[in-house]
PDB file of C-alpha atoms in Angstrom:
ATOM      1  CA  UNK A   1     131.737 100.478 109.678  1.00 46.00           C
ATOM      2  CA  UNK A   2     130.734  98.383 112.767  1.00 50.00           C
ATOM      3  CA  UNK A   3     127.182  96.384 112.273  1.00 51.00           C
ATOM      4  CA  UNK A   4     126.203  97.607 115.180  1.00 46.00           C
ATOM      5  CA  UNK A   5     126.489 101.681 113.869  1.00 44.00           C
ATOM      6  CA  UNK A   6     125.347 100.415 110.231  1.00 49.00           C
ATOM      7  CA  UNK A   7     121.971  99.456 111.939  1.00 51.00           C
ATOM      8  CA  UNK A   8     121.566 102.276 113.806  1.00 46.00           C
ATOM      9  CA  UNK A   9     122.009 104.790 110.673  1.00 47.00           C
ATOM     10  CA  UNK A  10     119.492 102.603 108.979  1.00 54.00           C
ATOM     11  CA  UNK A  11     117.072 102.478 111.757  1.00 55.00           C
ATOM     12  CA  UNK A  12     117.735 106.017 112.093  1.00 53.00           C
ATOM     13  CA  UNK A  13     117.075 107.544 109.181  1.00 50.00           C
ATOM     14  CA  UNK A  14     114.718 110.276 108.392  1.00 50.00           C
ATOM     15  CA  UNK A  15     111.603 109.989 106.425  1.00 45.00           C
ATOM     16  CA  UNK A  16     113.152 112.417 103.526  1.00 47.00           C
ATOM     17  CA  UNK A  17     116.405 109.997 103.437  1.00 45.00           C
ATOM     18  CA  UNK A  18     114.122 107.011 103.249  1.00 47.00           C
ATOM     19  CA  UNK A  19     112.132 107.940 100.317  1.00 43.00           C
ATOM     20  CA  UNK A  20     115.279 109.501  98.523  1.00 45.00           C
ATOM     21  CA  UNK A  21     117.120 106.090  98.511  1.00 48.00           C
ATOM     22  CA  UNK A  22     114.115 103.816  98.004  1.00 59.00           C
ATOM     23  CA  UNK A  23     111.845 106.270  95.667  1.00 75.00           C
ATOM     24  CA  UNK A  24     109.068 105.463  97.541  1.00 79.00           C
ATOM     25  CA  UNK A  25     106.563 107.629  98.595  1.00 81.00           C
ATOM     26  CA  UNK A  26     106.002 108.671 102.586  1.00 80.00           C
ATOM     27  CA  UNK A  27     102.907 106.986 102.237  1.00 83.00           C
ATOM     28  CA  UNK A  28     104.066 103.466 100.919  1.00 83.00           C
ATOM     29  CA  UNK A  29     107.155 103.617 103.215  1.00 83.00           C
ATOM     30  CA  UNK A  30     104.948 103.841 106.242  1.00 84.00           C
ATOM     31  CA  UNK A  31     102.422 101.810 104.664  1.00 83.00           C
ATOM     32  CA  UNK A  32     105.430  99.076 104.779  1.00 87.00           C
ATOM     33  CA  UNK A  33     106.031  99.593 108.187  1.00 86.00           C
ATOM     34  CA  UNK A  34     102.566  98.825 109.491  1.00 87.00           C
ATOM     35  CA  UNK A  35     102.525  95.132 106.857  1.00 85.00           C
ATOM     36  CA  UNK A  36     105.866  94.542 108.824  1.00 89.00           C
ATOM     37  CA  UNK A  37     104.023  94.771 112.235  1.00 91.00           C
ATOM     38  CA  UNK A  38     101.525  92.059 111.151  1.00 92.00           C
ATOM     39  CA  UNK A  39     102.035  89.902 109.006  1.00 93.00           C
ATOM     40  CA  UNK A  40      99.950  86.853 107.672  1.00 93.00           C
ATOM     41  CA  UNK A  41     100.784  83.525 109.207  1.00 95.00           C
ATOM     42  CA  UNK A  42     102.793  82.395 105.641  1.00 96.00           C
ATOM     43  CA  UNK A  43     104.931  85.772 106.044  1.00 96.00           C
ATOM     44  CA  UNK A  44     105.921  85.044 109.309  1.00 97.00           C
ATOM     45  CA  UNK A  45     106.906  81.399 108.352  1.00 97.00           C
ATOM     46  CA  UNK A  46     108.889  82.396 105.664  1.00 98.00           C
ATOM     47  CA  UNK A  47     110.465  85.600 107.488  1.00 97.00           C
ATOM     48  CA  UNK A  48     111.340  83.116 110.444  1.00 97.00           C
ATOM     49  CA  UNK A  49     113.601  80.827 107.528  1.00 97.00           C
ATOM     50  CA  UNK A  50     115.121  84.047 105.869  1.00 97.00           C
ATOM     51  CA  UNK A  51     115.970  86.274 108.526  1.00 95.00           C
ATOM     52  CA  UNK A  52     119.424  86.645 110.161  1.00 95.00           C
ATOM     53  CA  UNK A  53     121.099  84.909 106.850  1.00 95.00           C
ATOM     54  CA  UNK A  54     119.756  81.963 107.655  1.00 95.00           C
ATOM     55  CA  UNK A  55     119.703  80.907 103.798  1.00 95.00           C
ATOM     56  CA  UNK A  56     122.933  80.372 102.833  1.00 93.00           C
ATOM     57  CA  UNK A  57     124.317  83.873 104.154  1.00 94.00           C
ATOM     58  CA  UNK A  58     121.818  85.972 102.200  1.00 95.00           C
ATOM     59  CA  UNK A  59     119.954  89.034 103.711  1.00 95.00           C
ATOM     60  CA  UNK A  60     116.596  89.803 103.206  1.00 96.00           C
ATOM     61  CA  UNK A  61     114.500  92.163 103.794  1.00 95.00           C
ATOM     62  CA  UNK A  62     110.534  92.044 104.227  1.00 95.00           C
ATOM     63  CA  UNK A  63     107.700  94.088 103.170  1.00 94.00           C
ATOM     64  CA  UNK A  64     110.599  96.560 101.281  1.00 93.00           C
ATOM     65  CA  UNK A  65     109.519  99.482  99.746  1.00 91.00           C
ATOM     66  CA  UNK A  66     110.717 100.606  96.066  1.00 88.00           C
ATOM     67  CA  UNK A  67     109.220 103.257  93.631  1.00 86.00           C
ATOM     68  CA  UNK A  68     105.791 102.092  93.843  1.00 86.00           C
ATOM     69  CA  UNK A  69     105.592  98.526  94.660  1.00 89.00           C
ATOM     70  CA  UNK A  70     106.437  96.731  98.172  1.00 91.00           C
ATOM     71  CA  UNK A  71     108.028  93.685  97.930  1.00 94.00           C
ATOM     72  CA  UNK A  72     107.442  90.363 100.261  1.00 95.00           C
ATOM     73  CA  UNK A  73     110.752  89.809 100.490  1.00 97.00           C
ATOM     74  CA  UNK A  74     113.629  90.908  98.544  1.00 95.00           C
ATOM     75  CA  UNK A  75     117.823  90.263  98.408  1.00 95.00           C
ATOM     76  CA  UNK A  76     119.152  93.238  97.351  1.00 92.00           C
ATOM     77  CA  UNK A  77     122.657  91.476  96.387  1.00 92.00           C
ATOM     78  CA  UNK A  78     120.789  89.471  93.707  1.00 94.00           C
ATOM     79  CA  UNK A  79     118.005  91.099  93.116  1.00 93.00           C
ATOM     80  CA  UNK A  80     115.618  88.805  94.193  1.00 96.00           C
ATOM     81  CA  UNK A  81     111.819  89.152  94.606  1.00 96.00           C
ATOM     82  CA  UNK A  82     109.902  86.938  96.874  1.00 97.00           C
ATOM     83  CA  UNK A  83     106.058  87.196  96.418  1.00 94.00           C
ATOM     84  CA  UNK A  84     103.691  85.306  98.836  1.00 95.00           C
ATOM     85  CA  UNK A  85     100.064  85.098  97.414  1.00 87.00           C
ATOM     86  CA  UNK A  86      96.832  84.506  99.614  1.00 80.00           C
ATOM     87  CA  UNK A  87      93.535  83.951  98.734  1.00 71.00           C
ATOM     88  CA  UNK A  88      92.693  87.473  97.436  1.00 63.00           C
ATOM     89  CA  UNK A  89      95.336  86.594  94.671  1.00 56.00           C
ATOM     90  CA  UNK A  90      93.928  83.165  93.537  1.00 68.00           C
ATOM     91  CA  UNK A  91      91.471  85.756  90.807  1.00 70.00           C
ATOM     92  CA  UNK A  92      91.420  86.013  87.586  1.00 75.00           C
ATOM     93  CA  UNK A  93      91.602  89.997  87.807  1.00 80.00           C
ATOM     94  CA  UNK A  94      93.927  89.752  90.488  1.00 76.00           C
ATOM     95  CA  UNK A  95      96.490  86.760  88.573  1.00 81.00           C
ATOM     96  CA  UNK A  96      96.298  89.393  85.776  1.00 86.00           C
ATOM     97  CA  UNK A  97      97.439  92.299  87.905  1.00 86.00           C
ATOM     98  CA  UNK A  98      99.828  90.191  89.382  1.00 83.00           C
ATOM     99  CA  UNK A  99     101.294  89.367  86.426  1.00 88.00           C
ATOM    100  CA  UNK A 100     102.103  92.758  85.051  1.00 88.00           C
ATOM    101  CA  UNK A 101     103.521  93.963  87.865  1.00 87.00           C
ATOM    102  CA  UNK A 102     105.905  90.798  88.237  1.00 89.00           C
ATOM    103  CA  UNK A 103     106.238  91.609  84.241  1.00 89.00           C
ATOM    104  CA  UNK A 104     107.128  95.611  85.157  1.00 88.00           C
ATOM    105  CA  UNK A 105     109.577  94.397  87.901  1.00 89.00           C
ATOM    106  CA  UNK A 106     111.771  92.242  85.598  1.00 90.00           C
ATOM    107  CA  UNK A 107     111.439  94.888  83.331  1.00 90.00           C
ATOM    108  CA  UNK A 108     113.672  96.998  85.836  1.00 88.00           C
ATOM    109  CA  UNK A 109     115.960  94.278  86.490  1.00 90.00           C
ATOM    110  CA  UNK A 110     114.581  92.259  89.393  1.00 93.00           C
ATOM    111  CA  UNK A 111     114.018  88.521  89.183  1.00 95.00           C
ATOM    112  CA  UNK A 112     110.444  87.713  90.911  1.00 94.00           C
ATOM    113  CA  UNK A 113     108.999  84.281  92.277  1.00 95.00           C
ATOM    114  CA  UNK A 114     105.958  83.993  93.562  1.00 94.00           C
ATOM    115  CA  UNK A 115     104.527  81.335  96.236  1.00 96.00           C
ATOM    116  CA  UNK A 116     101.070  80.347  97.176  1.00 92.00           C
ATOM    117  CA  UNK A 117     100.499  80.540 101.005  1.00 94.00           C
ATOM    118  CA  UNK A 118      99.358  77.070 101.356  1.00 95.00           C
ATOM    119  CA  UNK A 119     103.018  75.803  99.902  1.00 96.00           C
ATOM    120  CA  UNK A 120     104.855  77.626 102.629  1.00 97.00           C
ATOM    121  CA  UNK A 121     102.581  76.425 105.187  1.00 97.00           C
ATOM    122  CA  UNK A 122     102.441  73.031 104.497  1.00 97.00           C
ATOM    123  CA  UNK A 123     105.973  72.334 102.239  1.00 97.00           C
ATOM    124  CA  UNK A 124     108.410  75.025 103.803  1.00 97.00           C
ATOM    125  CA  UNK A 125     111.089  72.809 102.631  1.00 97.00           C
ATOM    126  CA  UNK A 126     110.377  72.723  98.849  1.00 97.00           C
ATOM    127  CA  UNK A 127     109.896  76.630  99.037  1.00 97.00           C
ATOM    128  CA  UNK A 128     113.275  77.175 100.535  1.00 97.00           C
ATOM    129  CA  UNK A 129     115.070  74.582  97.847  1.00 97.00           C
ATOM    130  CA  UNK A 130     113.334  76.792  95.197  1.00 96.00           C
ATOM    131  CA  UNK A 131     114.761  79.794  96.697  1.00 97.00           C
ATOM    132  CA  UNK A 132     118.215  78.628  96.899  1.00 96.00           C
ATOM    133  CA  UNK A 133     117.818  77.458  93.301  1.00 94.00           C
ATOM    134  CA  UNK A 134     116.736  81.216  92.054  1.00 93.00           C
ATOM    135  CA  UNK A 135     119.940  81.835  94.169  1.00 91.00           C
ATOM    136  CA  UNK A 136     122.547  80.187  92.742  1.00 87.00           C
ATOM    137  CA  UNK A 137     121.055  80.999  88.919  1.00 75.00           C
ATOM    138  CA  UNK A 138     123.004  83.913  86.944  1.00 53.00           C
ATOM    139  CA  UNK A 139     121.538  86.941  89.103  1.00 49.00           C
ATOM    140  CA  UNK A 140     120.836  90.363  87.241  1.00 49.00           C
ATOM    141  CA  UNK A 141     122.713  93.295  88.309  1.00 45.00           C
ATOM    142  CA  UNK A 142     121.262  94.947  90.732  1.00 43.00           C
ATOM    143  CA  UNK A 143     118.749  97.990  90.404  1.00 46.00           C
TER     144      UNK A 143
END
């Protein structure tokens, strides 16, 4: 199927098709949507290094809904969970929280790193290498 007609089923999808293939609620899917329209400055950094394949042919997505979580980024091909952490996430309830649901997310097969905002804003470089790293490691099968 032409790329071209591949993105236009995507983009064309109803609501009910969306949350059948992502088991995501209407709520989080749209909730998605609107974190996809602004983004925090580190987001769009990153997003700006990912998108198009720029990283050694991979697609990602951003701000992707699945069952109840939405993900930074994520590769579906290898399973791969990119979390970006502000401020808010620099807590000792929030680390906690954070780390059960990266813990429930490997549980279902997905491999999660996480970032700090500051290190994409001020070492994009390193960030990438680590990426492409998690990359070429033994990937799970996907979800």
């Amino acid at each position: 199927m032409p790329r071209f007609l591949r993105s236009y089923l995507r983009e064309n999808r109803t609501l009910e098709e969306q949350v059948a293939i992502r088991n995501a609620s209407p709520e989080l899917i749209g909730f998605a949507r609107d974190h996809r329209k602004t983004p925090t400055p580190a987001e769009a950094v990153l997003w700006n290094a990912l998108r198009n394949r720029q990283l050694d042919g991979l697609r990602f997505r951003r701000q992707h809904p699945v069952g109840t979580f939405i993900f930074d980024f994520y590769c579906p091909a290898l399973a791969l969970v990119i979390e970006l952490d502000g401020e808010y996430h620099q807590t000792t309830e929030q680390q906690e929280r954070d780390t059960e649901r990266t813990a429930i997310q490997e549980l279902k097969g997905y491999r999660v790193i996480r970032f700090n905002n500051t290190e994409v804003l001020t070492n994009l470089s390193a960030v990438l290498q680590t990426i492409r790293e998690a990359t070429t490691r033994n990937s799970p099968s996907s979800p």
